[in-house]
Coordinates of C-alpha atoms in Angstrom, one line a residue:
M992 CA -14.2 -6.5 -12.7
L993 CA -10.7 -5.9 -14.0
R994 CA -9.3 -8.5 -16.4
I995 CA -5.5 -8.4 -16.8
H996 CA -4.5 -10.4 -19.9
V997 CA -1.2 -12.2 -19.3
S998 CA 0.8 -13.7 -22.2
R999 CA 3.6 -16.3 -21.7
L1000 CA 6.1 -13.5 -22.1
D1001 CA 4.3 -11.4 -19.5
L1002 CA 4.3 -14.4 -17.1
S1003 CA 8.1 -14.4 -17.3
R1004 CA 8.1 -10.6 -16.5
V1005 CA 5.9 -10.6 -13.4
R1006 CA 7.9 -8.9 -10.6
M1007 CA 7.4 -8.2 -6.9
A1008 CA 8.1 -4.6 -5.7
T1009 CA 11.2 -4.5 -3.5
R1010 CA 9.6 -2.2 -0.9
P1011 CA 6.6 -0.1 -0.2
D1012 CA 6.0 2.7 -2.7
A1013 CA 6.1 6.0 -0.8
L1014 CA 3.9 7.8 -3.3
W1015 CA 1.2 5.1 -3.5
E1016 CA 1.2 4.9 0.3
T1017 CA 0.8 8.6 0.7
V1018 CA -2.1 9.0 -1.8
L1019 CA -3.9 5.8 -0.6
S1020 CA -3.5 6.9 3.1
F1021 CA -5.4 10.1 2.3
H1022 CA -8.3 7.9 1.3
R1023 CA -8.1 6.0 4.6
L1024 CA -7.9 9.3 6.5
R1025 CA -11.3 10.3 5.2
D1026 CA -13.2 7.1 5.7
R1027 CA -14.3 5.6 9.0
R1028 CA -14.0 2.0 8.3
A1029 CA -11.3 -0.5 9.6
S1030 CA -11.0 1.5 12.8
T1031 CA -9.2 -1.4 14.5
V1032 CA -6.4 -1.1 12.0
F1033 CA -6.4 2.6 11.2
G1034 CA -8.2 4.3 14.1
K1035 CA -5.2 5.3 16.2
W1036 CA -3.3 6.4 13.0
R1037 CA -6.2 8.6 11.9
S1038 CA -6.5 10.4 15.2
E1039 CA -2.7 11.0 15.5
S1040 CA -2.3 12.1 11.8
R1041 CA -5.3 14.5 11.9
A1042 CA -3.8 16.2 14.9
R1043 CA -0.6 16.9 12.9
L1044 CA -2.3 18.2 9.8
S1045 CA -3.0 21.9 9.0
G1046 CA -4.2 22.9 5.5
E1047 CA -2.8 20.0 3.5
A1048 CA -6.0 18.1 3.5
Q1049 CA -8.0 20.8 1.7
L1050 CA -5.4 21.0 -1.0
L1051 CA -5.1 17.3 -1.5
A1052 CA -8.9 16.8 -1.5
A1053 CA -8.9 18.9 -4.7
V1054 CA -6.9 16.3 -6.6
V1055 CA -7.7 13.1 -4.7
P1056 CA -11.5 12.6 -4.6
P1057 CA -12.9 10.3 -1.9
R1058 CA -14.1 7.9 -4.6
G1059 CA -13.3 7.1 -8.2
Y1060 CA -10.4 8.1 -10.4
F1061 CA -7.5 10.2 -9.1
P1062 CA -4.7 11.4 -11.5
D1063 CA -2.1 8.8 -12.4
F1064 CA 0.7 11.4 -12.3
L1065 CA 0.3 11.5 -8.5
T1066 CA 2.0 8.1 -8.3
P1067 CA 4.8 8.0 -10.8
S1068 CA 6.5 4.7 -11.6
Q1069 CA 10.1 3.9 -12.7
G1070 CA 8.8 0.8 -14.5
G1071 CA 11.1 -1.6 -12.6
A1072 CA 10.7 -3.5 -9.3
E1073 CA 12.3 -0.6 -7.4
P1074 CA 9.8 2.1 -6.5
F1075 CA 10.7 5.7 -6.5
G1076 CA 11.8 7.0 -3.1
F1077 CA 9.7 9.8 -1.8
A1078 CA 12.1 12.7 -2.8
A1079 CA 12.7 11.2 -6.3
G1080 CA 9.0 10.6 -6.7
M1081 CA 8.3 14.3 -5.9
E1082 CA 10.7 15.3 -8.6
A1083 CA 9.1 13.0 -11.1
L1084 CA 5.7 14.4 -10.2
R1085 CA 7.0 18.0 -10.6
D1086 CA 8.4 17.1 -14.0
T1087 CA 5.1 15.7 -15.4
P1088 CA 4.3 17.3 -18.8
A1089 CA 1.7 20.0 -18.6
D1090 CA -0.5 18.3 -21.3
R1091 CA -0.6 15.1 -19.3
V1092 CA -1.5 17.0 -16.1
H1093 CA -4.3 18.8 -18.0
A1094 CA -5.7 15.6 -19.5
E1095 CA -5.7 13.6 -16.2
L1096 CA -7.3 16.5 -14.3
E1097 CA -10.0 16.7 -16.9
L1098 CA -10.7 13.0 -16.4
M1099 CA -11.0 13.5 -12.7
A1100 CA -13.3 16.5 -13.1
A1101 CA -15.6 14.5 -15.5
G1102 CA -15.8 11.7 -12.9
R1103 CA -16.8 14.2 -10.2
V1104 CA -19.5 15.6 -12.4
R1105 CA -20.9 12.0 -12.9
Q1106 CA -20.8 11.4 -9.2
R1107 CA -22.7 14.6 -8.5
A1108 CA -25.3 13.7 -11.1
D1109 CA -25.8 10.3 -9.5
R1110 CA -26.2 11.8 -6.0
P1111 CA -29.8 12.4 -4.8
V1112 CA -31.0 16.0 -5.0
G1113 CA -29.9 18.0 -2.0
Q1114 CA -27.3 15.5 -0.8
C1115 CA -24.1 17.4 -0.4
G1116 CA -22.3 16.4 2.8
P1117 CA -19.6 18.3 4.6
R1118 CA -16.8 16.4 2.9
A1119 CA -18.0 17.5 -0.5
R1120 CA -18.2 21.1 0.7
A1121 CA -14.8 20.9 2.4
G1122 CA -13.1 20.1 -0.9
A1123 CA -14.4 23.4 -2.5
A1124 CA -11.8 25.4 -0.7
G1125 CA -9.1 23.8 -2.7
A1126 CA -11.0 23.8 -6.0
A1127 CA -8.8 26.5 -7.4
L1128 CA -5.7 24.2 -7.4
P1129 CA -6.9 21.8 -10.2
A1130 CA -7.8 24.8 -12.4
A1131 CA -4.5 26.4 -11.8
L1132 CA -2.7 23.2 -12.6
M1133 CA -4.6 22.7 -15.8
D1134 CA -3.7 26.2 -16.9
G1135 CA 0.0 25.2 -16.7
R1136 CA 1.1 27.9 -14.4
A1137 CA 4.5 27.5 -12.6
G1138 CA 3.3 28.0 -9.0
P1139 CA 0.6 25.3 -8.6
P1140 CA 2.8 22.3 -9.1
A1141 CA 5.1 23.5 -6.3
R1142 CA 2.0 24.0 -4.1
L1143 CA 0.9 20.5 -4.7
V1144 CA 4.4 19.0 -4.1
A1145 CA 4.6 21.0 -0.9
A1146 CA 1.2 19.8 0.3
L1147 CA 2.1 16.2 -0.5
R1148 CA 5.4 16.5 1.3
S1149 CA 3.9 18.1 4.4
Y1150 CA 1.1 15.5 4.4
H1151 CA 3.6 12.6 4.0
R1152 CA 5.7 13.9 7.0
A1153 CA 2.6 14.1 9.2
A1154 CA 0.7 10.9 8.2
V1155 CA 3.1 8.4 6.6
E1156 CA 6.7 9.0 7.6
P1157 CA 6.2 8.4 11.4
Y1158 CA 4.7 5.0 10.6
W1159 CA 7.1 3.9 7.9
P1160 CA 8.6 1.1 10.0
H1161 CA 5.2 -0.5 10.5
I1162 CA 4.3 0.0 6.8
R1163 CA 7.6 -1.5 5.7
A1164 CA 7.1 -4.5 8.1
S1165 CA 3.7 -5.3 6.7
V1166 CA 4.9 -5.1 3.1
E1167 CA 7.9 -7.2 4.0
A1168 CA 5.7 -9.8 5.6
D1169 CA 3.5 -9.9 2.4
R1170 CA 6.7 -10.2 0.3
A1171 CA 7.8 -13.2 2.4
V1172 CA 4.5 -14.9 1.8
R1173 CA 4.6 -14.2 -2.0
G1174 CA 8.2 -15.4 -2.1
R1175 CA 7.2 -18.7 -0.6
A1176 CA 4.4 -19.1 -3.2
L1177 CA 6.9 -18.3 -6.0
L1178 CA 9.4 -20.9 -4.7
D1179 CA 6.7 -23.5 -4.3
G1180 CA 4.8 -23.0 -7.5
G1181 CA 6.6 -20.6 -9.8
T1182 CA 4.9 -17.5 -11.3
D1183 CA 1.6 -19.4 -11.6
G1184 CA 1.8 -20.3 -7.9
L1185 CA 2.6 -16.6 -7.1
L1186 CA -0.5 -15.3 -9.0
A1187 CA -2.7 -18.0 -7.6
A1188 CA -1.7 -17.1 -4.0
L1189 CA -2.5 -13.4 -4.2
P1190 CA -5.3 -12.1 -1.9
P1191 CA -8.8 -13.5 -2.5
M1192 CA -10.0 -10.4 -4.4
I1193 CA -7.5 -11.4 -7.1
R1194 CA -8.0 -14.7 -9.0
W1195 CA -5.6 -16.3 -11.4
R1196 CA -7.5 -18.1 -14.2
A1197 CA -4.8 -18.4 -16.8
P1198 CA -4.2 -16.5 -19.0
V1199 CA -6.3 -13.9 -17.2
L1200 CA -5.8 -12.4 -13.8
E1201 CA -9.3 -11.4 -12.6
V1202 CA -9.4 -8.6 -10.0
D1203 CA -12.4 -7.2 -8.1
Y1204 CA -12.7 -3.6 -9.4
P1205 CA -15.3 -0.9 -9.3
V1206 CA -15.7 -0.7 -13.1
D1207 CA -15.6 -3.3 -15.9
R1208 CA -12.2 -3.1 -17.7
D1209 CA -9.6 -5.1 -19.6
L1210 CA -5.9 -4.5 -19.4
H1211 CA -3.6 -6.1 -21.9
L1212 CA 0.0 -6.3 -20.8
D1213 CA 1.4 -6.8 -24.3
G1214 CA 4.7 -8.2 -23.2
R1215 CA 5.5 -5.5 -20.6
G1216 CA 5.0 -7.8 -17.6
L1217 CA 3.3 -6.8 -14.4
L1218 CA 4.7 -5.2 -11.1
L1219 CA 2.9 -6.5 -8.0
Q1220 CA 3.0 -3.8 -5.4
P1221 CA 1.7 -4.7 -1.9
S1222 CA 0.3 -1.7 0.0
F1223 CA -0.4 -1.0 3.6
F1224 CA -3.0 1.7 3.0
C1225 CA -4.7 0.0 0.0
R1226 CA -8.1 -1.4 1.2
G1227 CA -10.8 -3.5 -0.3
T1228 CA -10.1 -3.5 -4.0
P1229 CA -6.7 -3.3 -5.8
V1230 CA -5.7 -0.2 -7.9
V1231 CA -4.1 0.1 -11.3
Y1232 CA -3.3 3.1 -13.5
R1233 CA -6.1 4.4 -15.7
D1234 CA -3.8 5.1 -18.6
P1235 CA -3.0 1.7 -20.2
S1236 CA 0.2 3.0 -21.8
L1237 CA 1.8 3.4 -18.4
P1238 CA 4.0 0.6 -16.9
P1239 CA 1.5 -2.0 -15.6
V1240 CA 1.3 -2.0 -11.8
L1241 CA -1.2 -3.8 -9.6
V1242 CA -1.4 -2.3 -6.1
Y1243 CA -3.1 -4.7 -3.7
P1244 CA -3.8 -4.6 0.0
V1245 CA -1.6 -6.5 2.5
A1246 CA -3.3 -8.5 5.2
H1247 CA -3.7 -6.8 8.6
P1248 CA -3.7 -8.6 11.9
G1249 CA -6.7 -8.3 14.1
A1250 CA -4.9 -6.2 16.7
P1251 CA -4.2 -2.5 16.2
V1252 CA -1.3 -2.2 13.9
F1253 CA 0.2 0.9 15.4
A1254 CA -0.3 0.0 19.1
E1255 CA 2.7 0.2 21.4
P1256 CA 4.0 -3.1 22.9
G1257 CA 2.0 -4.2 25.8
P1258 CA 2.9 -5.8 29.1
W1259 CA 3.8 -9.1 27.2
L1260 CA 7.3 -7.7 26.6
G1261 CA 8.3 -8.7 30.1
R1262 CA 7.6 -12.3 29.3
L1263 CA 10.4 -12.4 26.8
V1264 CA 13.1 -13.1 29.3
G1265 CA 14.8 -16.4 28.6
H1266 CA 17.3 -18.0 26.2
T1267 CA 14.8 -20.1 24.5
R1268 CA 12.6 -17.3 23.4
S1269 CA 15.6 -15.2 22.3
A1270 CA 16.6 -18.2 20.2
V1271 CA 13.1 -18.4 18.7
L1272 CA 13.1 -14.7 17.9
S1273 CA 16.6 -15.0 16.3
S1274 CA 15.5 -18.1 14.3
I1275 CA 12.6 -16.3 12.6
G1276 CA 15.2 -14.3 10.6
T1277 CA 13.8 -13.3 7.2
G1278 CA 10.7 -15.5 7.7
C1279 CA 9.8 -19.1 8.5
T1280 CA 6.8 -21.4 9.1
T1281 CA 6.1 -22.8 12.5
S1282 CA 7.6 -26.2 11.6
E1283 CA 10.8 -24.5 10.3
L1284 CA 10.9 -22.4 13.4
A1285 CA 10.8 -25.5 15.6
R1286 CA 13.6 -27.1 13.6
R1287 CA 15.8 -24.0 13.7
A1288 CA 15.3 -23.3 17.4
G1289 CA 15.5 -27.0 18.4
V1290 CA 12.1 -27.0 20.2
S1291 CA 8.9 -28.9 19.7
L1292 CA 6.2 -27.8 17.3
A1293 CA 3.9 -26.9 20.1
S1294 CA 6.6 -24.9 21.9
A1295 CA 7.5 -23.0 18.7
S1296 CA 3.8 -22.2 18.2
Q1297 CA 3.5 -20.9 21.8
H1298 CA 6.7 -18.9 21.6
A1299 CA 5.6 -17.3 18.3
S1300 CA 2.2 -16.4 19.8
V1301 CA 3.9 -14.6 22.7
L1302 CA 6.3 -12.8 20.4
R1303 CA 3.3 -11.8 18.2
E1304 CA 1.4 -10.4 21.2
A1305 CA 4.5 -8.4 22.2
G1306 CA 4.6 -6.8 18.7
L1307 CA 7.9 -8.5 17.7
V1308 CA 6.5 -10.8 15.1
L1309 CA 3.9 -10.7 12.3
T1310 CA 2.1 -13.9 11.3
L1311 CA 0.4 -14.4 8.0
R1312 CA -1.3 -17.5 6.6
H1313 CA 0.5 -19.2 3.7
G1314 CA -1.7 -22.0 2.3
S1315 CA -2.2 -24.6 5.1
S1316 CA 0.6 -23.2 7.2
V1317 CA 1.5 -19.7 8.7
L1318 CA 4.6 -17.6 8.0
H1319 CA 6.3 -15.6 10.8
T1320 CA 8.4 -12.5 10.1
L1321 CA 10.0 -9.9 12.3
T1322 CA 8.5 -6.5 12.9
P1323 CA 10.8 -3.4 13.1
L1324 CA 10.7 -3.8 16.9
G1325 CA 11.7 -7.4 16.8
S1326 CA 14.6 -6.6 14.5
C1327 CA 15.6 -3.7 16.7
L1328 CA 15.6 -6.0 19.8
L1329 CA 17.9 -8.5 18.1
R1330 CA 20.3 -5.7 17.2
G1331 CA 20.4 -4.5 20.8
G1332 CA 18.3 -1.4 20.2
A1333 CA 19.9 0.0 17.0
P1334 CA 17.1 1.0 14.7
H1335 CA 17.0 0.7 11.0
A1336 CA 17.8 3.9 9.2
L1337 CA 14.7 5.2 7.4
P1338 CA 15.0 4.4 3.7
E1339 CA 14.9 7.3 1.2
G1340 CA 11.5 6.0 0.3
A1341 CA 10.1 7.2 3.6

């Protein structure tokens, strides 16, 4: 378990990230690419992304193990609520001091040695062997040579283009839906309410935020506050930096609907004809509960619920539970439909 110790000053400095973090999504997606779980959510994405990749996976596997610690320098933070965009994050990664790179890669190597020692004799699967092809990269990075950081940045950039950038609107919509839920919790109950309403693997027992975590650890914020970073590709347990001196960030998984996230709109789209449903879609705006939707659109509660269900099936709306009610937000497709087909420009973070 991870115990995050939150003082009164820290409580006043809890922040929600303003958008998905492109670097965290890139690194965490690489974990999802290599496991076979949550196929309903990630299955289509895995098959499409693998088809686009060439040699990037071997290089990245050398610095992002399937389990355990991966270097903190792979996911740089600005310290505020605004995450680095992908290009700026790549520059920050490239500028990481050589002694920090060396120390964090040594930590990663020590963790791999422990994992091999704990593995039964003779058990070395294809994934472990596949990573050996890129084993020279960490050694070269630790030596402080000029070329390897550029190779790592190039591999991350190429991987991001293949596995993250094409899906950025979906990633952004899921994070925005989570932010809408957390915003409601903050408005309803202040920071205490926000922390208490985080996903069930995170529990607020003031003054300690308890988090399901693979190792037993205490993190003292010491007046620095805490950045809450919802993540599309985070799964199971949240993630924090290993180095306690870095800006405190808690990366946690967003909720995923039961249907495939990256599926194309189905035949339900043809059922959207009509002024009432258009009004309902427009009324959802930046997010609302079913009761609020009924009031805004001037329809009954049952009608609002039925319209929201059709819009959700069509891929135009995301619905997440918020306490005893549900909160509806627009997907990129829903926003695009309201604007007459004009898409959002991809943010620099993509």
